[in-house]
Amino acid sequence: MRLVVLIACLCLSALSAHAKDQIVVGSKAFTESIILGYVLADIALDAGFDASHRPNVGGNRVVFDAALSGDIDLYIDYTGTLTRETLVGQHLESDAEIPAALARFGLGLGPRLGFNNTYVLAMRRDAYPEITKTSDLKDHPDLRFGFSNEFMDRADGWPALRRVYDLPQTDVRGMEHELSYRAVASGAVDVMVAYSTDANIARFDLRLLEDDRNLFPQYDAVVVYRLDLEDRFPGFVDHLNVLTETINDEQMRDLNATVTLERKSEQQAAAAFVSQRLNLNSADIAQSGFWARLAENTLNHMVLVGISLSAAIILAIPLGLLAFRKPRLRQFVLGGVGILQTIPSLALFVFMIPLVGIGGPPAIIALFLYSLLPIVRNTFSGLMDIPQPLRESAEALGLPGGVILRRIELPLAARSILSGIKTAAVINVGTATLGALIGAGGYGQPILTGIRLADTGLILEGAIPAALLALATQGLFELLERAVVPKGLRLPRANAGA
Amino acid sequence: MIDLQGVAKSFDGTEAISPLDLPIRPRATTVLIGPSGCGKSTLLRLMIGLLTPSQGKVLFDGQPMSASALAGIRRRIGYVIQDGGLFPHLTARENACLMAQHLGWPEARQVERLDELADLTQFPLDGFNRYPVQLSGGQRQRVALIRALMLDPELLLMDEPLGALDPMIRHALQDDLRDIFRALNKTVVMVTHDMHEAAFFADHIVLMRDGTVVQQGTLEDLLDRPADPFVSAFINAQRQELGP
């Protein structure tokens, strides 16, 4: 017990070390956003501001909410995403209305970076050289199209493309996006849809077709920042203009390729960009080695698990006791913790963001809530399973309720309670990997990055330690059982003689 | 000593004990007997306040069993149940000394009292460090008795104390128990369904059926002056079981 408290204190002090007197850049969970996040941080540092970057904060909604709550101060977004997703409730007529719409949330629109990351049709460079723009496709009715499933389904995808360009092709199939590059490269299909800054365009040497009737919306990369930045760090927002129109589609594609194809880190790609193109000093990059990364991920993971589990133990045992003692509250308590368990973890993480921000705290709260059920249930059932004669013998002795609880009931229920904690801990270690989705770090971090970069080694760098930690946790609790479960309950039954 | 006045008990509307008066005689052994479900165990649990009567009152030493008085009263009552009710996570010693420890008895006093009771119940001293699973059924029952007698209570309530034992052990313990009761000269209320056992222990027998007292008195009263055909039928049924 003392150990648990000690770990919880250590973890809390580690968390509270994140004081907020610096500019915090955030980024969405994909390569391009992360590179640009480092670029923003490098620009701030070069101009003498204290700044840090929280890569991989999460998806679109998570990052926007993080900016609203002040967990991050700025990030890179896309005009199409803002008008069609994030601010869709504001019914914007044009991009010109974005600044006013953002201002209602206390956010501002910074400079445009220059590139437009939108849909673009692509073909093999050596096939049909006469086709250079989308309207040329109409003259080749036999072309085979292979589009991502998402593009096939979206109203502004294939249905709109066919209507606007009056396309006659009939051999059109939906396929997995990554696969369509290989399909085009191998000649299995002739035309695919790509994202204009995708590194694979260079890798597979594709020719892009001009959207000459402006069908596809503009997804211009822009800086979104909190309006209070100007007060907190005077001059910084103006300084961001050094980025204006500095990266075109092809340059962004190259930057992405640096990471996805050349296996450089996002930080290295960003540093190369700011020093070569913006002539700024980039921050010194200490590329952390395997062991350093492992140590950091392990620490983060243990913090998530340690705090959430300790807090759950502290609350769940009394809750189990309450359910046991007060039959009227029983359904309420057991039902309540049961319902918590049915909330999908990602949804729970996202619910927490408006309340406690991003990173460790929402992940810890979610993990804490998930850990309650097994401990509450096992505490309750462990106490309920104490045979009636023992219960009555304790009462008949005349011991007060508190002494009965401490000396009789809890020791008798110890094995059940401990196994509830063990279940909670093992589930917790696994679920904590999802914390990386909202920037909480831990073993989920290399897993997410590995998925993003299709790097199996990186995925294993998170998955294997997570599995080992789960096994170690299980082992630890089996040892703990010897210490906690009273000896009299572990002995085999004697061959009773007279 | 303990006095039941107009006591009735029902569970979920079903009457387990019909209103009855039952004064328990001090310094005598009263045996509650009857077929299973007759309410004898319920009566015993009313006497130690594990159940509260639906009607009437239970007086201990002239004092009603209120919630506030209960803890104090229970320390003056020893309670032994069928399989001992020993706590499996505590050694025999810890089981026996639980209450004395809570009351802050000095170590020496606890040891002294344990020695006395071990001697009285013929429990081997080296058995005190064993856990209940390491003891035989008879030994467990002796420890349960030691635990009940630890605070030297005025009243001893026993619910089928020999019920879970093998016949041989049962016989030996039965003799020991009677000697103990005689030596201590305490008020004892014992529940059994065994007429032979009742005859062996009782100064006073209370025969019950369906939540009422059919007849009470000495064995001779029940044999010679049955109040009801049921009394003879109950006694005879068990006699035949025992054989000639």
XYZ file of C-alpha atoms in Angstrom:
742
model
C 0.000 0.000 0.000
C 2.763 2.438 0.946
C 4.461 1.612 -2.352
C 1.327 2.506 -4.305
C 1.117 5.893 -2.605
C 4.781 6.543 -3.272
C 4.425 5.736 -6.967
C 1.337 7.942 -7.220
C 3.200 10.877 -5.641
C 6.159 10.454 -7.981
C 3.870 10.332 -10.983
C 1.916 13.400 -9.950
C 5.048 15.446 -9.441
C 6.300 14.347 -12.860
C 3.070 15.573 -14.440
C 2.870 18.885 -12.697
C 6.331 19.735 -14.009
C 4.585 20.850 -17.220
C 4.175 24.488 -16.269
C 2.846 26.690 -19.016
C 5.072 29.675 -19.723
C 5.974 28.816 -23.275
C 4.438 28.680 -26.728
C 3.071 25.200 -27.339
C 2.712 24.045 -30.925
C 0.439 21.088 -31.595
C 0.108 18.796 -34.559
C -2.354 16.277 -35.918
C -1.447 12.645 -36.071
C 0.003 12.506 -39.549
C 3.460 13.081 -40.945
C 2.868 16.384 -42.724
C 1.254 17.999 -39.715
C 4.056 16.844 -37.445
C 6.817 18.170 -39.734
C 5.087 21.542 -39.922
C 4.604 21.520 -36.148
C 8.366 21.278 -35.733
C 8.797 24.038 -38.323
C 6.538 26.337 -36.261
C 8.418 25.505 -33.076
C 11.786 26.104 -34.770
C 10.594 29.498 -35.993
C 9.510 30.473 -32.498
C 12.773 29.312 -30.945
C 14.810 31.116 -33.589
C 12.988 34.350 -32.778
C 13.904 33.955 -29.130
C 10.600 32.647 -27.784
C 10.436 29.664 -25.500
C 8.514 27.060 -27.431
C 7.803 23.371 -27.546
C 6.005 21.039 -29.890
C 3.496 18.364 -28.890
C 3.461 16.063 -31.871
C 0.634 13.628 -32.551
C -1.957 15.362 -30.397
C -4.707 13.497 -32.208
C -7.246 13.805 -35.002
C -8.884 16.897 -36.356
C -11.395 17.422 -33.558
C -8.932 16.640 -30.802
C -6.403 19.180 -32.025
C -9.021 21.894 -32.500
C -10.355 21.270 -28.970
C -6.808 21.364 -27.632
C -6.380 24.825 -29.162
C -9.704 25.943 -27.676
C -8.764 24.741 -24.205
C -5.301 26.298 -24.414
C -3.369 23.055 -24.248
C -1.764 24.128 -27.486
C -1.366 27.643 -28.878
C -1.123 27.020 -32.605
C -1.121 24.339 -35.263
C -1.364 23.872 -39.000
C -4.824 23.298 -40.462
C -6.320 23.293 -43.969
C -8.917 25.749 -45.272
C -11.078 22.945 -46.688
C -11.017 21.121 -43.358
C -11.993 24.281 -41.504
C -14.936 25.173 -43.785
C -16.214 21.649 -44.404
C -15.583 19.929 -41.081
C -14.437 21.923 -38.089
C -16.532 25.048 -38.715
C -19.270 23.345 -40.718
C -21.873 24.569 -38.236
C -21.055 28.179 -39.190
C -22.109 27.642 -42.837
C -19.258 29.595 -44.385
C -19.756 30.795 -47.960
C -16.082 31.271 -48.736
C -12.622 31.058 -47.225
C -12.765 34.815 -46.635
C -15.179 34.198 -43.756
C -12.825 31.847 -41.892
C -11.082 34.507 -39.756
C -14.369 35.856 -38.404
C -15.643 32.331 -37.687
C -12.419 31.384 -35.889
C -12.488 34.629 -33.902
C -15.738 33.484 -32.276
C -13.676 30.661 -30.721
C -10.845 32.971 -29.705
C -8.692 31.746 -32.572
C -7.003 33.568 -35.434
C -5.989 32.635 -38.961
C -2.273 32.979 -39.657
C -0.318 32.944 -42.893
C -0.921 30.540 -45.766
C 2.036 28.252 -46.296
C 1.550 28.056 -50.053
C 0.626 24.470 -50.781
C -2.811 22.988 -51.331
C -3.231 19.451 -50.035
C -6.318 18.397 -51.950
C -7.480 15.559 -54.168
C -5.593 15.263 -57.419
C -5.890 12.719 -60.208
C -2.655 10.900 -61.009
C -1.370 8.638 -63.788
C 1.852 6.827 -64.557
C 4.293 9.287 -66.049
C 4.895 7.244 -69.188
C 1.258 6.384 -69.952
C -0.921 8.538 -72.231
C 1.434 11.542 -72.316
C -1.200 13.535 -74.198
C -3.389 13.699 -71.063
C -2.298 16.665 -68.917
C -5.483 17.969 -67.414
C -8.643 16.358 -66.086
C -10.863 17.424 -68.978
C -8.582 15.450 -71.347
C -9.894 12.244 -69.790
C -13.194 12.575 -71.628
C -11.509 11.599 -74.917
C -10.301 8.239 -73.549
C -13.437 6.287 -72.548
C -11.541 3.018 -72.094
C -9.367 4.238 -69.225
C -9.592 2.183 -66.024
C -10.071 4.157 -62.799
C -9.039 2.914 -59.360
C -10.178 5.275 -56.593
C -9.946 5.099 -52.852
C -13.143 3.855 -51.232
C -13.591 7.168 -49.474
C -13.399 9.057 -52.778
C -15.942 6.708 -54.370
C -18.425 7.429 -51.584
C -18.060 11.165 -51.055
C -20.529 13.417 -52.806
C -17.648 15.676 -53.812
C -15.645 12.642 -54.981
C -16.289 10.408 -57.966
C -19.992 11.343 -58.476
C -19.062 15.028 -58.735
C -15.989 14.298 -60.859
C -18.074 12.358 -63.363
C -20.737 15.082 -63.539
C -18.469 18.099 -63.748
C -16.116 16.646 -66.339
C -18.836 14.586 -68.078
C -16.688 11.457 -67.916
C -17.760 8.357 -69.911
C -15.525 5.714 -68.249
C -17.269 2.608 -66.884
C -14.342 0.601 -65.503
C -14.237 2.341 -62.103
C -13.444 0.473 -58.945
C -12.958 1.344 -55.302
C -9.822 0.146 -53.566
C -7.679 0.788 -50.531
C -5.865 4.106 -50.934
C -2.318 2.824 -50.412
C -2.999 -0.018 -52.803
C -4.080 2.278 -55.642
C -0.485 3.603 -55.973
C 0.744 0.094 -56.656
C -2.192 -0.548 -58.973
C -1.290 2.487 -61.107
C 2.431 1.771 -61.001
C 1.890 -1.774 -62.198
C -0.569 -0.702 -64.916
C -3.531 -2.499 -63.353
C -5.456 0.765 -63.433
C -4.720 3.936 -65.393
C -5.964 6.750 -63.165
C -6.075 7.098 -59.414
C -6.822 9.836 -56.921
C -3.998 11.035 -54.684
C -3.447 13.784 -52.149
C -1.399 16.476 -53.758
C 1.407 16.484 -51.176
C 1.605 12.737 -50.773
C 5.199 11.503 -50.812
C 4.162 8.476 -52.813
C 3.568 10.691 -55.852
C 7.319 11.143 -56.105
C 8.054 7.592 -55.070
C 5.941 6.044 -57.834
C 6.832 8.846 -60.243
C 3.259 9.829 -61.073
C 2.009 12.563 -63.379
C -0.660 14.824 -61.873
C -3.641 16.077 -63.878
C -4.655 19.686 -63.523
C -8.141 20.226 -62.047
C -8.998 22.654 -64.862
C -12.639 23.107 -63.848
C -11.776 23.696 -60.180
C -13.851 20.813 -58.902
C -11.791 19.927 -55.868
C -11.984 22.269 -52.892
C -8.940 24.165 -51.756
C -7.152 22.603 -48.815
C -4.638 25.398 -48.354
C -2.355 24.892 -45.395
C -2.733 27.729 -42.871
C -1.612 28.520 -39.355
C -4.380 28.565 -36.743
C -3.428 30.249 -33.466
C -4.980 31.401 -30.216
C -5.737 35.119 -30.220
C -4.271 35.479 -26.729
C -0.825 34.609 -28.129
C -0.330 38.224 -29.177
C -0.709 39.378 -25.559
C 1.329 36.607 -24.059
C 4.161 36.696 -26.588
C 4.088 40.103 -28.306
C 5.470 40.033 -31.832
C 5.269 36.310 -32.281
C 2.142 36.271 -34.441
C 3.649 38.851 -36.841
C 6.827 36.880 -36.945
C 4.929 33.857 -38.242
C 4.622 35.658 -41.569
C 8.117 34.449 -42.469
C 6.298 31.258 -43.419
C 3.929 32.919 -45.901
C 3.947 31.166 -49.271
C 7.213 29.380 -48.568
C 6.222 25.822 -49.436
C 4.614 24.731 -52.690
C 2.980 21.363 -53.318
C 6.122 19.758 -54.627
C 8.280 21.023 -51.778
C 5.810 19.682 -49.233
C 5.819 16.391 -51.094
C 9.610 16.285 -50.795
C 9.452 17.082 -47.095
C 6.981 14.258 -46.566
C 9.194 11.955 -48.610
C 12.149 12.790 -46.362
C 10.262 11.159 -43.516
C 8.206 8.412 -45.117
C 10.745 7.275 -47.687
C 14.141 8.323 -46.354
C 13.205 7.443 -42.785
C 14.443 10.719 -41.327
C 12.615 12.010 -38.283
C 9.993 14.735 -38.681
C 12.200 16.936 -36.544
C 15.158 16.470 -38.877
C 13.024 17.228 -41.924
C 11.759 20.402 -40.273
C 15.247 21.459 -39.237
C 16.552 21.013 -42.781
C 13.673 23.082 -44.097
C 14.067 26.029 -41.725
C 17.807 26.244 -42.140
C 17.899 25.901 -45.930
C 14.757 27.752 -46.968
C 14.104 30.212 -44.211
C 17.764 30.715 -43.334
C 16.992 30.325 -39.684
C 18.915 28.469 -37.055
C 17.156 25.292 -36.219
C 17.139 23.876 -32.758
C 19.829 21.348 -32.039
C 18.436 17.968 -32.729
C 19.452 15.198 -30.495
C 17.938 12.240 -32.250
C 17.074 10.067 -29.318
C 18.320 6.513 -29.491
C 16.351 3.345 -29.039
C 17.055 2.993 -25.327
C 16.278 6.631 -24.583
C 12.988 6.358 -26.425
C 12.181 3.107 -24.690
C 12.955 4.628 -21.302
C 10.798 7.670 -22.002
C 7.883 5.613 -23.306
C 8.163 3.246 -20.360
C 8.147 6.114 -17.890
C 5.134 7.726 -19.555
C 3.307 4.443 -19.689
C 3.999 3.684 -16.037
C 2.823 7.160 -15.066
C -0.467 6.614 -16.900
C -0.990 3.174 -15.388
C 0.389 3.987 -11.932
C -1.737 7.041 -11.233
C -4.947 5.765 -12.808
C -4.711 2.384 -11.103
C -3.797 3.784 -7.672
C -6.681 6.231 -7.806
C -9.019 3.468 -8.949
C -7.971 1.239 -6.042
C -8.521 4.049 -3.567
C -12.057 4.708 -4.820
C -13.173 1.265 -5.990
C -12.664 -0.665 -2.741
C -14.905 1.705 -0.745
C -17.440 1.608 -3.615
C -17.479 -2.192 -3.528
C -17.934 -1.990 0.238
C -20.797 0.462 -0.220
C -22.522 -1.865 -2.681
C -22.085 -4.684 -0.144
C -23.345 -2.758 2.866
C -26.199 -0.809 1.275
C -28.401 -3.088 -0.845
C -30.394 -0.059 -1.984
C -27.350 1.567 -3.589
C -26.082 -1.725 -4.995
C -27.657 -1.538 -8.448
C -26.703 2.104 -8.732
C -23.023 1.499 -7.933
C -22.542 -1.740 -9.882
C -24.642 -0.505 -12.803
C -22.786 2.809 -12.883
C -19.289 1.345 -13.102
C -20.620 -1.206 -15.588
C -21.901 1.502 -17.909
C -18.540 3.298 -17.750
C -16.961 0.166 -19.145
C -19.196 0.221 -22.221
C -18.033 3.670 -23.378
C -15.524 3.157 -26.208
C -12.120 4.267 -25.005
C -11.475 6.726 -27.824
C -14.853 8.385 -27.198
C -14.082 8.644 -23.503
C -10.680 10.199 -24.256
C -12.311 12.792 -26.490
C -15.049 13.593 -23.931
C -12.323 14.384 -21.429
C -10.496 16.917 -23.583
C -12.853 19.881 -23.047
C -12.747 19.155 -19.310
C -9.075 18.521 -18.646
C -7.252 19.210 -21.899
C -5.028 16.823 -23.802
C -2.151 14.562 -22.918
C -1.768 12.717 -19.622
C -4.728 13.971 -17.561
C -7.608 12.883 -19.852
C -5.918 9.546 -20.486
C -5.403 9.001 -16.764
C -9.019 9.853 -15.985
C -10.293 7.526 -18.700
C -8.015 4.685 -17.533
C -9.080 5.343 -13.962
C -12.748 5.023 -14.916
C -12.080 1.787 -16.801
C -10.226 0.304 -13.840
C -13.147 0.788 -11.467
C -15.394 -2.044 -12.642
C -13.154 -5.065 -12.023
C -12.095 -3.789 -8.594
C -15.575 -2.734 -7.456
C -17.094 -5.995 -8.665
C -14.475 -8.191 -7.059
C -14.540 -6.279 -3.787
C -18.301 -6.640 -3.710
C -18.361 -10.319 -4.624
C -15.426 -11.121 -2.311
C -17.373 -9.638 0.603
C -20.652 -11.250 -0.463
C -18.974 -14.644 -0.673
C -18.012 -14.644 3.008
C -20.142 -17.461 4.424
C -23.081 -16.403 6.578
C -21.887 -18.391 9.648
C -18.557 -16.508 9.650
C -20.317 -13.202 9.278
C -22.586 -14.026 12.218
C -19.743 -15.370 14.332
C -17.926 -12.062 13.945
C -21.028 -10.129 14.877
C -21.841 -12.400 17.802
C -18.398 -11.777 19.309
C -19.450 -8.183 19.867
C -16.720 -6.624 17.708
C -17.569 -3.175 16.333
C -18.299 -2.899 12.584
C -14.993 -1.207 11.789
C -12.976 -3.950 13.467
C -15.014 -6.653 11.719
C -14.276 -4.951 8.396
C -10.570 -4.611 9.033
C -9.830 -7.896 10.777
C -12.393 -10.251 9.265
C -14.125 -9.078 6.113
C -11.306 -7.435 4.165
C -8.780 -10.234 4.840
C -11.334 -12.845 3.807
C -12.118 -10.908 0.623
C -8.424 -10.117 -0.036
C -7.891 -12.747 -2.695
C -10.923 -11.626 -4.667
C -10.097 -7.925 -4.325
C -6.515 -8.531 -5.389
C -7.550 -10.483 -8.430
C -9.879 -7.614 -9.355
C -6.951 -5.210 -9.105
C -4.838 -7.579 -11.191
C -7.476 -7.697 -13.931
C -7.779 -3.917 -13.853
C -3.992 -3.501 -14.038
C -3.530 -5.811 -16.998
C -6.405 -4.190 -18.921
C -5.050 -0.797 -17.952
C -1.578 -1.541 -19.349
C -3.161 -2.501 -22.667
C -5.646 0.341 -22.867
C -2.996 2.915 -21.955
C -1.448 2.389 -25.401
C -4.515 4.225 -26.768
C -3.513 7.249 -24.710
C -1.092 8.155 -27.499
C -4.124 9.052 -29.617
C -4.584 12.146 -27.489
C -0.935 12.932 -26.936
C -0.435 11.129 -23.638
C 2.692 9.286 -24.822
C 3.561 5.823 -23.603
C 4.013 2.646 -25.604
C 1.169 3.705 -27.897
C 3.430 6.442 -29.283
C 5.793 4.228 -31.309
C 2.825 2.047 -32.289
C 0.946 5.006 -33.762
C 4.002 6.393 -35.476
C 4.837 2.943 -36.778
C 1.364 2.594 -38.276
C 1.623 6.042 -39.831
C 4.994 5.292 -41.405
C 4.209 1.629 -42.133
C 7.275 0.789 -40.032
C 6.824 -2.616 -38.414
C 9.955 -2.206 -36.307
C 8.543 0.908 -34.708
C 5.201 -0.776 -34.059
C 6.996 -3.611 -32.270
C 8.993 -1.070 -30.266
C 5.697 -0.229 -28.575
C 3.828 -3.500 -28.797
C 6.506 -5.782 -27.309
C 7.235 -3.694 -24.199
C 3.481 -3.245 -23.675
C 3.002 -7.008 -23.739
C 5.992 -7.542 -21.452
C 4.711 -4.924 -19.037
C 1.325 -6.659 -18.948
C 3.049 -9.978 -18.171
C 5.256 -8.369 -15.540
C 2.200 -6.776 -13.947
C 0.510 -10.146 -13.813
C 3.608 -11.692 -12.246
C 3.927 -8.893 -9.716
C 0.378 -9.420 -8.554
C 0.942 -13.130 -8.185
C 3.860 -12.352 -5.867
C 1.755 -9.769 -4.093
C -0.893 -12.400 -3.482
C 1.513 -14.203 -1.180
C 1.952 -11.050 0.840
C -1.655 -9.922 0.926
C -3.749 -13.079 1.042
C -3.590 -14.439 4.614
C -1.643 -17.654 5.056
C -4.630 -19.479 6.499
C -6.477 -19.057 3.197
C -3.609 -20.404 1.122
C -2.997 -23.632 3.044
C -4.250 -26.924 1.692
C -6.929 -28.578 3.778
C -5.447 -30.996 6.324
C -6.511 -34.616 6.504
C -8.526 -34.066 9.597
C -8.154 -36.698 12.270
C -9.424 -36.471 15.797
C -30.600 -14.498 32.921
C -32.251 -14.234 29.522
C -35.939 -13.862 29.155
C -38.079 -13.930 25.998
C -41.348 -12.101 26.490
C -44.063 -12.415 23.844
C -41.373 -12.848 21.216
C -42.432 -13.541 17.623
C -40.390 -13.450 14.446
C -41.516 -13.481 10.845
C -39.467 -13.427 7.635
C -41.114 -11.769 4.638
C -44.553 -12.188 6.219
C -44.059 -15.875 7.086
C -44.134 -16.492 10.803
C -41.092 -18.488 11.961
C -41.771 -18.025 15.666
C -45.272 -17.515 17.013
C -45.518 -15.269 20.073
C -43.999 -17.126 23.003
C -42.637 -16.556 26.480
C -39.478 -18.397 27.428
C -37.493 -17.580 30.555
C -34.088 -19.276 30.504
C -33.012 -20.720 33.817
C -29.713 -19.484 35.176
C -26.897 -21.946 35.854
C -28.691 -24.742 34.059
C -28.450 -26.289 30.617
C -31.540 -25.716 28.511
C -31.822 -27.675 25.278
C -33.998 -26.460 22.413
C -35.026 -29.444 20.322
C -37.385 -30.145 17.459
C -37.479 -31.175 13.825
C -35.647 -28.998 11.337
C -37.468 -25.788 10.538
C -39.198 -25.695 13.940
C -37.556 -22.355 14.788
C -35.021 -23.486 17.393
C -32.007 -21.849 15.699
C -34.041 -18.712 15.077
C -34.774 -18.552 18.769
C -31.091 -18.855 19.609
C -30.177 -16.060 17.165
C -32.836 -13.855 18.719
C -31.115 -14.383 22.074
C -27.815 -12.953 20.853
C -29.375 -10.196 18.791
C -28.385 -11.524 15.357
C -32.117 -11.230 14.700
C -34.487 -8.683 16.183
C -37.955 -9.879 17.171
C -40.917 -8.767 15.067
C -42.929 -8.605 18.277
C -42.178 -8.756 21.981
C -38.813 -8.270 23.608
C -35.697 -10.136 24.666
C -34.376 -9.184 28.089
C -30.813 -9.920 29.139
C -30.304 -9.627 32.864
C -33.540 -7.647 32.975
C -32.309 -5.181 30.373
C -33.827 -4.968 26.865
C -31.518 -5.761 23.920
C -31.316 -2.311 22.373
C -28.872 -1.598 19.569
C -26.701 0.468 21.904
C -26.579 -2.174 24.619
C -25.945 -5.018 22.175
C -22.149 -4.853 21.962
C -21.831 -4.919 25.758
C -24.325 -7.749 26.112
C -22.611 -9.871 23.458
C -19.372 -9.803 25.426
C -21.265 -11.511 28.226
C -22.491 -14.242 25.872
C -20.463 -16.983 24.219
C -21.764 -18.282 20.892
C -20.703 -21.515 19.173
C -22.150 -22.727 15.889
C -22.215 -26.036 14.069
C -18.867 -26.024 12.274
C -17.231 -23.690 14.741
C -17.431 -20.498 12.699
C -13.667 -20.045 13.052
C -12.105 -17.389 10.812
C -9.937 -19.307 8.336
C -7.361 -16.504 7.960
C -6.549 -16.422 11.660
C -4.702 -19.030 13.739
C -6.475 -20.778 16.588
C -4.836 -18.326 18.990
C -5.824 -15.277 16.953
C -9.368 -16.583 16.671
C -9.600 -17.118 20.406
C -8.000 -13.797 21.359
C -9.756 -11.568 18.811
C -12.058 -9.949 21.322
C -9.580 -9.868 24.193
C -7.118 -8.109 21.913
C -9.719 -5.599 20.876
C -10.421 -4.900 24.544
C -6.709 -4.350 25.103
C -5.956 -7.272 27.402
C -2.244 -7.480 28.192
C -0.415 -10.316 26.475
C 0.200 -12.179 29.753
C -3.467 -12.185 30.646
C -4.374 -13.567 27.230
C -1.799 -16.348 27.531
C -2.918 -17.220 31.018
C -6.564 -17.421 29.978
C -5.688 -19.518 26.911
C -3.755 -21.959 29.100
C -6.705 -22.315 31.452
C -9.147 -22.925 28.633
C -6.829 -25.306 26.772
C -6.636 -27.293 29.940
C -10.394 -27.195 30.414
C -11.185 -28.201 26.828
C -8.214 -30.567 26.502
C -6.899 -28.690 23.503
C -3.166 -29.234 22.832
C -1.141 -26.015 23.350
C 0.850 -26.503 20.144
C -2.427 -26.378 18.222
C -2.834 -22.674 18.948
C -0.438 -21.704 16.178
C -2.332 -23.694 13.561
C -4.885 -22.372 11.143
C -8.400 -23.836 11.172
C -7.749 -25.902 8.019
C -4.858 -27.554 9.836
C -7.088 -28.711 12.699
C -9.453 -31.660 12.874
C -13.183 -31.087 13.193
C -13.139 -31.880 16.903
C -10.204 -29.560 17.537
C -11.926 -26.769 15.632
C -14.960 -27.156 17.854
C -12.732 -26.994 20.951
C -11.159 -23.767 19.646
C -14.621 -22.367 18.970
C -15.532 -23.149 22.556
C -12.332 -21.521 23.826
C -13.139 -18.422 21.760
C -16.652 -18.343 23.207
C -15.386 -18.728 26.763
C -12.457 -16.321 26.480
C -14.181 -13.393 28.191
C -15.751 -15.742 30.765
C -19.332 -15.049 29.686
C -22.325 -15.712 31.890
C -24.306 -17.307 29.084
C -23.224 -19.855 26.506
C -25.329 -20.338 23.360
C -24.544 -23.375 21.230
C -26.164 -24.146 17.892
C -25.710 -27.854 17.051
C -22.127 -27.776 18.380
C -21.592 -31.444 17.612
C -23.621 -31.526 14.413
C -20.747 -31.590 11.955
C -18.585 -34.189 13.686
C -17.927 -37.877 13.028
C -19.690 -40.195 15.519
C -16.472 -41.183 17.352
C -15.255 -37.645 17.831
C -18.732 -36.556 18.627
C -18.943 -39.034 21.454
C -15.651 -37.964 22.997
C -16.450 -34.275 22.723
C -19.926 -34.816 24.120
C -18.488 -36.204 27.335
C -15.943 -33.409 27.535
C -18.593 -30.782 26.939
C -20.789 -32.042 29.741
C -17.830 -32.034 32.104
C -17.040 -28.488 31.062
C -20.615 -27.324 31.613
C -20.582 -28.920 35.053
C -17.222 -27.448 35.929
C -18.201 -23.941 34.833
C -21.697 -23.982 36.246
C -22.860 -21.488 33.599
C -26.161 -20.835 31.941
C -26.163 -22.829 28.694
C -28.698 -22.872 25.875
C -28.043 -25.561 23.299
C -29.868 -26.293 20.065
C -29.975 -29.836 18.720
C -32.258 -32.062 16.723
C -30.950 -35.180 18.452
C -33.077 -36.467 21.335
C -30.220 -38.547 22.672
C -27.981 -35.493 22.854
C -30.746 -33.497 24.501
C -31.223 -36.197 27.111
C -27.465 -36.293 27.688
C -27.023 -32.563 28.330
C -30.312 -31.101 29.405
C -31.476 -29.986 32.801
C -34.446 -28.604 30.973
C -35.766 -29.539 27.526
C -37.829 -27.252 25.315
C -39.501 -29.196 22.507
C -40.561 -27.081 19.539
C -42.647 -27.534 16.421
C -43.629 -24.999 13.748
C -42.449 -22.005 15.728
C -44.194 -22.872 18.950
C -43.139 -24.574 22.178
C -44.992 -27.889 22.377
C -43.770 -28.869 25.819
C -40.945 -28.039 28.198
C -39.634 -29.792 31.270
C -37.237 -32.569 32.217
C -36.740 -35.650 30.098
C -38.990 -37.536 32.492
C -41.759 -34.970 32.048
C -41.597 -35.440 28.299
C -41.471 -39.215 28.528
C -44.071 -39.720 31.206
C -46.440 -36.828 30.722
C -46.388 -35.919 27.018
C -48.491 -32.816 26.414
C -49.276 -33.850 22.914
C -49.083 -37.019 20.724
C -46.306 -35.234 18.788
C -44.064 -35.300 21.857
C -44.210 -39.078 22.137
C -43.958 -39.506 18.395
C -40.826 -37.324 18.248
C -39.142 -39.096 21.145
C -40.060 -42.579 19.940
C -38.912 -41.945 16.402
C -35.445 -41.159 17.690
C -35.410 -44.006 20.135
C -36.031 -46.471 17.343
C -33.194 -44.957 15.409
C -30.893 -45.566 18.324
C -31.957 -49.216 18.557
C -32.600 -51.218 21.724
